Structure formats: C-alpha cells, structure tokens
Short mmCIF file of C-alpha atoms in Angstrom, two decimals:
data_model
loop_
_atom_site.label_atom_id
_atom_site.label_comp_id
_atom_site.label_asym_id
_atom_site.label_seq_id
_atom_site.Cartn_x
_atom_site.Cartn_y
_atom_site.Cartn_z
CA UNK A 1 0.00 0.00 0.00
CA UNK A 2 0.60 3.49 -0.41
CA UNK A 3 2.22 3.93 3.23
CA UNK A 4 4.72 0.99 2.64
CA UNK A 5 5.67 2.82 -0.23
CA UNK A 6 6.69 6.08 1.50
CA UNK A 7 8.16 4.52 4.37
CA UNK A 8 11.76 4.44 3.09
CA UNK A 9 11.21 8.32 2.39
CA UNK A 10 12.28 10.85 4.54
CA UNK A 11 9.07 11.18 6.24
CA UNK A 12 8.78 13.48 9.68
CA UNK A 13 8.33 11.67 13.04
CA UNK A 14 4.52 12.66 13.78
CA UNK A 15 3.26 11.92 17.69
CA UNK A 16 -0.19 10.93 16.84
CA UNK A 17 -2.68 10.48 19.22
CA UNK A 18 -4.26 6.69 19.17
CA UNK A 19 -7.28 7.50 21.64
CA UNK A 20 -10.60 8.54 19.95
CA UNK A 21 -10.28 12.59 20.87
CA UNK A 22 -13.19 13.78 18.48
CA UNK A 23 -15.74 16.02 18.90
CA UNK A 24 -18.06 13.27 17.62
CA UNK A 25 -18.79 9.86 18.60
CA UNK A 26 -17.01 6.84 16.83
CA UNK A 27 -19.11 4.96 14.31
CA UNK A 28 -19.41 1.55 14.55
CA UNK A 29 -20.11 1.10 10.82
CA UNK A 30 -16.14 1.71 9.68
CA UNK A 31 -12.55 1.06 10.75
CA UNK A 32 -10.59 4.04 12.06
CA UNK A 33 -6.92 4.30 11.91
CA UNK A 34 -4.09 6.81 11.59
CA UNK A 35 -2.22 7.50 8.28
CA UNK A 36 0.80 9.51 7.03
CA UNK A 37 1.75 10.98 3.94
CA UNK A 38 4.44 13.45 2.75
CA UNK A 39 3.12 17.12 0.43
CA UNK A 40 5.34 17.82 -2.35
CA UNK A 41 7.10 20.46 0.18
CA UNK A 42 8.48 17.48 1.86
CA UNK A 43 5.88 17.95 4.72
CA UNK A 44 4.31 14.92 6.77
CA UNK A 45 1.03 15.24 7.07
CA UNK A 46 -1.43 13.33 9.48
CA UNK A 47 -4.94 12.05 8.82
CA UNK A 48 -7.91 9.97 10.22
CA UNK A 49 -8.81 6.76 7.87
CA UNK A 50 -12.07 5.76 7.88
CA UNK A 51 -12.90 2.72 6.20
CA UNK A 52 -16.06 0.76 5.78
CA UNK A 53 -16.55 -2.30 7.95
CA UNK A 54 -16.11 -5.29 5.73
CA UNK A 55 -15.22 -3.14 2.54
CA UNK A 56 -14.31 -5.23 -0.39
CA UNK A 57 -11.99 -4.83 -3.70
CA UNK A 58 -11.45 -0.91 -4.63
CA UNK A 59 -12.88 1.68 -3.36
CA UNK A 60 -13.60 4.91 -4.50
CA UNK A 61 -12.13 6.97 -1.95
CA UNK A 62 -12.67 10.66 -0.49
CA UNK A 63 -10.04 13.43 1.31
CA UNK A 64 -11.72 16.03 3.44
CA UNK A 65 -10.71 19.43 4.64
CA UNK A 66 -11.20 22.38 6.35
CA UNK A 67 -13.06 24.57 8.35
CA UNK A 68 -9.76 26.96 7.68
CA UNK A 69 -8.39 26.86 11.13
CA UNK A 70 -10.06 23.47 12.54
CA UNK A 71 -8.31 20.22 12.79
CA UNK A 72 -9.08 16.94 11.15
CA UNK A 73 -10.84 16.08 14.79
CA UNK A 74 -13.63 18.45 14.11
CA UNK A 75 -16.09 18.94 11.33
CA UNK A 76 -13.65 17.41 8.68
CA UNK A 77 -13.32 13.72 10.66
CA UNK A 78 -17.27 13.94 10.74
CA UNK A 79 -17.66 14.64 7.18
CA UNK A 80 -14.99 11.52 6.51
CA UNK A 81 -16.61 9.09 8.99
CA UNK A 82 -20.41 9.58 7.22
CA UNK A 83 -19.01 9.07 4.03
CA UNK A 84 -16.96 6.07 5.22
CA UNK A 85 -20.43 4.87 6.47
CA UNK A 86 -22.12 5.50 2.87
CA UNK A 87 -19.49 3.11 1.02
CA UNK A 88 -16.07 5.12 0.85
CA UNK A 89 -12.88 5.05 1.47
CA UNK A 90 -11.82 8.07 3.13
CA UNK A 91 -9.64 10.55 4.95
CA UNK A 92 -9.76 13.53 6.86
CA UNK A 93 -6.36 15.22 7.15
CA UNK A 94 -4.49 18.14 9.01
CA UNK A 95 -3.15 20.69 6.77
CA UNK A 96 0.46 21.78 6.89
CA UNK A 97 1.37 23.36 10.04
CA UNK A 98 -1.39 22.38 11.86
CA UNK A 99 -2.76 20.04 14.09
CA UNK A 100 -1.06 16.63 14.29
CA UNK A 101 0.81 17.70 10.84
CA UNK A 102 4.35 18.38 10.08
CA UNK A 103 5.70 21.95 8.97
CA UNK A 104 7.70 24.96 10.71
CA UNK A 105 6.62 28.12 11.73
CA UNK A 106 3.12 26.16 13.17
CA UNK A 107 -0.09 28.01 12.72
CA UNK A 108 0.93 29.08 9.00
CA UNK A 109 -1.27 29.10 6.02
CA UNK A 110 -0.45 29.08 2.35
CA UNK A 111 -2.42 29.40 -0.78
CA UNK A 112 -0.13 27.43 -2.48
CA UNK A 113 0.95 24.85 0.62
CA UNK A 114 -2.83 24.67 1.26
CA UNK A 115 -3.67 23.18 -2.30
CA UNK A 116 -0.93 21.26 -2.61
CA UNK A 117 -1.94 19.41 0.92
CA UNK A 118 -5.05 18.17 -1.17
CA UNK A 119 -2.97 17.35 -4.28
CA UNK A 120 -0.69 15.12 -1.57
CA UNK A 121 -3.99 13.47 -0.14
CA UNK A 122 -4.94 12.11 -3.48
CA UNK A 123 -1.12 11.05 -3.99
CA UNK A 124 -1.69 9.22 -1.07
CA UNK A 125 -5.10 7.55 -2.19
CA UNK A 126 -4.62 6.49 -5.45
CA UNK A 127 -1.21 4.76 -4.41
CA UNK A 128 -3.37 2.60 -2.24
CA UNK A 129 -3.92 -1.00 -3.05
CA UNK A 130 -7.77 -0.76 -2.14
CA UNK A 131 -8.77 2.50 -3.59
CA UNK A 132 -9.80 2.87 -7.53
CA UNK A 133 -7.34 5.44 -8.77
CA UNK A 134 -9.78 6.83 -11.49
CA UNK A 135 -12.91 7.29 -8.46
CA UNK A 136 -10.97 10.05 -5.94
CA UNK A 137 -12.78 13.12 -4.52
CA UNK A 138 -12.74 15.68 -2.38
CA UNK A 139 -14.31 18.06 0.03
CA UNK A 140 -13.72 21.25 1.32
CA UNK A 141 -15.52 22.81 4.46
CA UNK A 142 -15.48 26.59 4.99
CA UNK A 143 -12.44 27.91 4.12
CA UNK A 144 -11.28 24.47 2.57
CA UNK A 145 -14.17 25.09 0.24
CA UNK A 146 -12.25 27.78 -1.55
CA UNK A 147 -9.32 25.51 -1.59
CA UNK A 148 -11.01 22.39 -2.81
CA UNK A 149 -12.30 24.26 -5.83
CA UNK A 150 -8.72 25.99 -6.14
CA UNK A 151 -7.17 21.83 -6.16
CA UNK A 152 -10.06 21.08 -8.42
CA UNK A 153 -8.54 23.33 -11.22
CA UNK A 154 -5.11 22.06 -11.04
CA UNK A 155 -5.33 18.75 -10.73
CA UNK A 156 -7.39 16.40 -12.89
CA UNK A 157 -7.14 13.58 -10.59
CA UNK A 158 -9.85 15.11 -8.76
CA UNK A 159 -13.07 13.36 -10.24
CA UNK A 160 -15.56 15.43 -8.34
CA UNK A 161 -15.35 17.71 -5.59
CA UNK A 162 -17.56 19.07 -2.47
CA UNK A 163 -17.44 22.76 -1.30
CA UNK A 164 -19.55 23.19 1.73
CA UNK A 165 -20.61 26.39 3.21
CA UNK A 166 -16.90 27.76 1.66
CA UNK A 167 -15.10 30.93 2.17
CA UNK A 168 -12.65 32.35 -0.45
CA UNK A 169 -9.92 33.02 2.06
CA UNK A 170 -8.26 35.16 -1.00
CA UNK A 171 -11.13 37.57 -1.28
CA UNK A 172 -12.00 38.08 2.48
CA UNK A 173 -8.24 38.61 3.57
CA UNK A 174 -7.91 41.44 0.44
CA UNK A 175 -11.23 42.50 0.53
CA UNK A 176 -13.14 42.44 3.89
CA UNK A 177 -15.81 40.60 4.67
CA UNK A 178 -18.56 41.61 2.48
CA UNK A 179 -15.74 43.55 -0.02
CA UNK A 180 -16.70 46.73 2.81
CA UNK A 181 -12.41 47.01 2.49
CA UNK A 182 -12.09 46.65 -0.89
CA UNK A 183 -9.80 49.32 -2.59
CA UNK A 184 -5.84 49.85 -2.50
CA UNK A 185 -5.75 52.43 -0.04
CA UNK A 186 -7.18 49.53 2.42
CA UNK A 187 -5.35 46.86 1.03
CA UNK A 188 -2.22 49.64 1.43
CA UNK A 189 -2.89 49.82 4.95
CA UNK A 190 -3.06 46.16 5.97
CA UNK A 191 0.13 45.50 3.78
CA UNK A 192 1.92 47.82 6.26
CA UNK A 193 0.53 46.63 9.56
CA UNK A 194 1.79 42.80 8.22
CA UNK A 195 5.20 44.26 7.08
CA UNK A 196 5.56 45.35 10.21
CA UNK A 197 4.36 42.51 12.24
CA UNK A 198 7.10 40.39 10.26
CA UNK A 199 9.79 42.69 11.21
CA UNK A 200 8.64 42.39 15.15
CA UNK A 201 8.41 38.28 14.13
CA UNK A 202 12.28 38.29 13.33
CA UNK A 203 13.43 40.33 16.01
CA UNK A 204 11.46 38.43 19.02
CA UNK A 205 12.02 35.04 16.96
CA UNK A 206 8.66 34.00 17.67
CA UNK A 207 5.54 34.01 15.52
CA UNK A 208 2.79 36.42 17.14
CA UNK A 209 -0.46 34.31 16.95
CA UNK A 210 -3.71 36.31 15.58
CA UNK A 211 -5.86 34.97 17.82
CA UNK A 212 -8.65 32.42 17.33
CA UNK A 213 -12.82 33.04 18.43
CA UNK A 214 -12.90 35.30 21.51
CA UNK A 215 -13.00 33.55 24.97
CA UNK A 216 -15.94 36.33 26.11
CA UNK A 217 -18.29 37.68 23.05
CA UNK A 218 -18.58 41.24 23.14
CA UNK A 219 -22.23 41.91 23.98
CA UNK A 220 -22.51 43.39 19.97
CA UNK A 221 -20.66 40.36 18.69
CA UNK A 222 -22.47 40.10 14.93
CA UNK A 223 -24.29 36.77 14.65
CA UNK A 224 -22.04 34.66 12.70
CA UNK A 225 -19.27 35.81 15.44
CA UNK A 226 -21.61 34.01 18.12
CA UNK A 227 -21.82 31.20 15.88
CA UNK A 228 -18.41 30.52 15.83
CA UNK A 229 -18.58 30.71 19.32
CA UNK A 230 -20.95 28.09 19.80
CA UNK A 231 -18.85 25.98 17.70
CA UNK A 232 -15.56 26.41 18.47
CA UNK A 233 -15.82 27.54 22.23
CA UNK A 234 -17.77 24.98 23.65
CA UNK A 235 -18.15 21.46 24.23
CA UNK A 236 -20.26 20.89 20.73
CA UNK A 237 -17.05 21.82 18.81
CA UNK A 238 -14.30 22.84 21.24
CA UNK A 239 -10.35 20.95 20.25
CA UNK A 240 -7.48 21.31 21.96
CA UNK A 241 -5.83 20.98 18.60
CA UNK A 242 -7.76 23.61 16.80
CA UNK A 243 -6.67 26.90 16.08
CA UNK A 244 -10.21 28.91 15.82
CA UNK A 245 -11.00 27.40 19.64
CA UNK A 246 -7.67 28.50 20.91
CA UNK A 247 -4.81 30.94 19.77
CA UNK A 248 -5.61 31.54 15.87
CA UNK A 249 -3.20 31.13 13.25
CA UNK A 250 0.10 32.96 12.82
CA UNK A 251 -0.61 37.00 12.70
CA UNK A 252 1.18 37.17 9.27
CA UNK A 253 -0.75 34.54 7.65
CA UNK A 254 -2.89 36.63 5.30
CA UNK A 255 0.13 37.87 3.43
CA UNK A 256 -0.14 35.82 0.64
CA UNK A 257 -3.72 35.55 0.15
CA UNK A 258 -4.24 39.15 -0.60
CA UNK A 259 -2.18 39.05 -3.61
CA UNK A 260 -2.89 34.99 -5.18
CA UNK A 261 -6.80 34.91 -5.70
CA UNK A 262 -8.32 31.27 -5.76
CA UNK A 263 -10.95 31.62 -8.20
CA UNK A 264 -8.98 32.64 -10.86
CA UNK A 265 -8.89 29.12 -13.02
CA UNK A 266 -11.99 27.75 -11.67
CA UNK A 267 -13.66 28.00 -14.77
CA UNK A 268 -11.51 25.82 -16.42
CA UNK A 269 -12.12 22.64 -13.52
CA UNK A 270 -13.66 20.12 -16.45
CA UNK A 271 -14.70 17.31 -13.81
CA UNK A 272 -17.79 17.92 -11.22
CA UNK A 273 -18.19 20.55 -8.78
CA UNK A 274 -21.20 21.08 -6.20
CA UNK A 275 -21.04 23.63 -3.81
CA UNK A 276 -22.95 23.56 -0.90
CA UNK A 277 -24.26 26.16 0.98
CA UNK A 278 -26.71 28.24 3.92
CA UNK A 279 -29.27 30.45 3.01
CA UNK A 280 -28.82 32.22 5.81
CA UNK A 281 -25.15 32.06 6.22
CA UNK A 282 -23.06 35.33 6.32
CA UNK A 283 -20.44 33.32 3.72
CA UNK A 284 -23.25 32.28 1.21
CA UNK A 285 -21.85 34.96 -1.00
CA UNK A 286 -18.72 33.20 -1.34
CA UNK A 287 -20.36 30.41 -2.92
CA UNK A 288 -22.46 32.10 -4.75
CA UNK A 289 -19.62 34.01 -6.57
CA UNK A 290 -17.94 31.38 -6.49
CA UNK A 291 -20.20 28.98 -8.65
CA UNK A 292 -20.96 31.84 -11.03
CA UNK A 293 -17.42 31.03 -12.48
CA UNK A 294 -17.58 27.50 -12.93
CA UNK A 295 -17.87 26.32 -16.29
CA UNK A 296 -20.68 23.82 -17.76
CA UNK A 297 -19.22 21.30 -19.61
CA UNK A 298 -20.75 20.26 -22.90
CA UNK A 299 -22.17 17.00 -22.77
CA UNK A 300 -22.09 17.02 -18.62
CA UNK A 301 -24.60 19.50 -18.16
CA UNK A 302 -25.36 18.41 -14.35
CA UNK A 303 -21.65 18.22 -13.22
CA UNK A 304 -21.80 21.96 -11.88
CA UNK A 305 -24.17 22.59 -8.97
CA UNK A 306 -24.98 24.89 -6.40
CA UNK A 307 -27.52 23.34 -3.32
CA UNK A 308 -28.55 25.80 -1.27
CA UNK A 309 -29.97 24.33 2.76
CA UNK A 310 -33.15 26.45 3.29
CA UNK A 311 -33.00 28.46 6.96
CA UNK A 312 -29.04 26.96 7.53
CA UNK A 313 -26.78 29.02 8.80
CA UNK A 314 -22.55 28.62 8.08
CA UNK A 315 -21.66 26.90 10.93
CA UNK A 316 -24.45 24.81 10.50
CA UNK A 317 -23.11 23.02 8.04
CA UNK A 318 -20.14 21.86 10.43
CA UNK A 319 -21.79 19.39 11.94
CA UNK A 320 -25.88 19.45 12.19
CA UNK A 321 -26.29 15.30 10.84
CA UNK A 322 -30.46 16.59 10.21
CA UNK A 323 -28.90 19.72 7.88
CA UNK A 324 -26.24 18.53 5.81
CA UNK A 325 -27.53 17.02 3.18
CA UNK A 326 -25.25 13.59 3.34
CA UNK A 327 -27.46 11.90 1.08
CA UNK A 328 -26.99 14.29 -1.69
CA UNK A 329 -23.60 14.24 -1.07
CA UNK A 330 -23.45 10.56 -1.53
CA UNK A 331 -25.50 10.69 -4.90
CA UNK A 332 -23.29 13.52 -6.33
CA UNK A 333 -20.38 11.49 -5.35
CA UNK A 334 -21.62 8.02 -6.91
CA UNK A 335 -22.26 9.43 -10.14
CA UNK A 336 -19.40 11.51 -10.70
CA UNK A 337 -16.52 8.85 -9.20
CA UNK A 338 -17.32 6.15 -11.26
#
C-alpha cells in the first residue's frame, strides 16, 4: 500500500494520538486508523482513515478538509466518517502546520501549501492498493471550500469535488468581509501593519499568533461571530488541537492571500463541482460568486451545482447530521466517481 511505499522516504516523526479525541462519537459502521503521507514540500502530514466495515476490492475513496483553522478532529473527521459509512474510502487530514501535521513556523497558512496538501492526499489515495485510482474526490468545508475548488482546477485527478458552506480566504483577507475594504488604499494599509508585524516576528524570533474566536463575546458580537462561538468555544465543537478554539493562526498569515486569488482558473475545472451552501449564512456569498465562475461542460450538463440548505446558517453546516444534506452528497459522489 501506499504507506509501505513512502516509508523508506524521509518522512517526519509525527506523535499521533491513538485515543478517539473527536468532537463526535465513533461509528461503529467503519474502521478508524491513523495514516501519514508526505506534500510535495516534503511535509508529513497526518490524517484519520475511515474505512467501511467489511469493505471489499477498490474503493472509490474521499479526502476532506477544512473549516480553515479546525483540525481533522472536528467537522472534517465527521464529514470523513459519514461518508466512510455510505461506502467510501476516506480521509480527513491536518493541513500543513497544523494540528497533528508536520511543517515549521506552526499556525501558517499558504495558498499554495494549502492546495498542494489536497494534491498530496490524493497522492496518497490512489497509491493505495484498495482505492480505484480513477474514483478520488474531495471536500472542502469553509475555508477548505475555496481551496477544494482551487485543487479542483489544477489537478485532474480530482473526479468530483464538495465545497460546503466555503469561504474564499483570498477575497476576504484582500477584501473584507462583504468587499466593505475593498480598494488599494485599504489593502495599502493592511500591507503595512503585516510588514511590520514580520519585522517584530524576526526580532522576538517567535511568531505572534492572531488569535482564534474570543473567549468572552462582546455583547454586539455580529451573529455569525456568536456562531463561531458556539462551535468552536464549547463542548459541541471545542479541540485542543484547533486553532479557531484556541490561539488563531500565525498573525502574518494573510500575506499571501491578498495578492494569489483562488478563483482565478476555476472556470476551467472540467470534472464535477457542487457547492454547498446556507441560506442564511453570512459566507453564502462566497459560494455564490464562487459557482458563477464554474464552467458547464458540454455533454455534462449536471456536473456543476450549487444546493442551497433552506433556513441553515454557516456553521451549520459543520456538523448538524439533520442539515447537511449527506445523502446528496453521496449521490453527487456516486455518479461523478465512477
């Protein structure tokens, strides 16, 4: 298999934790194990297999990201573990510099890294023995949504792909949220206040952090803030692992994204694409956008969707088993990985 392959490679020494440490309960439906697997930076990465329970021949298999920030514990493991449960092979990994992953300074984010750790996921997959190299997928949760799409346009090995309740991390870290900082003077601004933070990085020698959801919600917190609260603060979503429930990612981090936009070749993805989204969630505009530049293909009219969960909000689409629309999921999946 795949991870006999790499073992001879020069692969980081990961402590992984063997207890069940979720933030949902273990299904009794699929085999659960712990896998490695090395980016093309030369980065270990770590990730939860889930595997049907008496699973047969080759499988079409499934990598699953995201929210930006969260760990493969979180929303991402439950994602992997229902689809495990529907028939596929899957994994839900930590991205480079996070969680039980690899990769110096910690807490960093890429737009580059970032899509390459999906790219390195389906490396990993269709080197495996039991998975059907021509049936991989992917999804992409919240931020990871952006970056699923962004994977989807560079690499064909992608047969279909998920985005669910996605962010464009490219347009909200040059933009604002709801573009309300969108010109060069603001852009200007925030370049200098980075620039500056990197020269205080250097000199200390130590990363500042940016901080993840507020411990204490100011009283006029907006309503997706208090969301993310209720997510990432408390015992529904809470990981000691995660970066949005404790310390945030490294200050710096938006650098890059305000100058390498994501969307800029998703018209030209070719294989299938649904993104999933809230109608009431602050982000739905993302996806919206976002699916306005995806591309038909002739002859494939129905690989390019857009699903829209009446009354959801974004965060409900982390986790709420009577919102997410699994079964869908599982249909878009079986006809486009096959």
């Amino acid at each position: 298999m795949a991870q006999d392959n790499q073992s001879s490679r020069n692969m980081e020494q990961l402590n992984l934790t063997q207890e069940w440490d979720k933030t949902f309960p273990k299904s009794e439906k699929v085999n659960h194990s712990k896998v490695t697997f090395v980016n093309r930076y030369g980065i270990t990465l770590a990730a939860d297999m889930y595997v049907p329970k008496n699973a047969t021949g080759k499988l079409a298999a499934i990598a699953v990201c995201g929210p930006f920030g969260a760990v493969k514990e979180q929303s991402s493991g439950l994602y992997a573990q229902q689809m495990a449960e529907r028939g596929f092979l899957t994994i839900a990994f930590d991205p480079s510099f996070t969680g039980e992953s690899g990769g110096t300074p910690r807490y960093m984010t890429s737009p580059d890294i970032n899509t390459e750790d999906f790219s390195a996921a389906v490396d990993y997959l269709v080197n495996r023995s039991d998975v059907d190299s021509e049936k991989v997928g992917i999804i992409g949760i919240c931020g990871w949504g952006g970056l699923a799409i962004n994977a989807a346009a560079s690499d064909p090995r992608i047969k279909a792909t998920v985005a669910s309740t996605m962010y464009d991390m490219s347009r909200v870290s040059a933009n604002g949220y709801f573009d309300t900082d969108d010109s060069a003077e603001a852009r200007n601004a925030l370049r200098k206040t980075l620039a500056a933070q990197r020269t205080e990085d250097y000199r200390t020698g130590t990363p500042k952090l940016g901080g993840g959801v507020p411990d204490v919600l100011p009283e006029d917190a907006p309503k997706f803030i208090r969301d993310y609260f209720d997510y990432y603060k408390t015992p529904r979503g809470y990981h000691k692992r995660s970066l949005n429930s404790n310390g945030g990612r490294n200050a710096t981090s938006p650098i890059p994204w305000i100058n390498f936009p994501l969307m800029s070749r998703a018209g030209e993805i070719e294989n299938a694409v649904i993104i999933i989204h809230g109608e009431k969630a602050h982000s739905f505009y993302f996806g919206s956008d976002a699916y306005k530049k995806l591309t038909v293909v002739p002859g494939k009219e129905n690989n390019k969707l857009f699903m829209v969960i009446p009354g959801a909000s974004h965060t409900d689409l982390y986790d709420q088993l009577d919102i997410i629309p699994f079964s869908h999921i599982q249909k878009f999946f079986n006809e486009n990985l096959k």
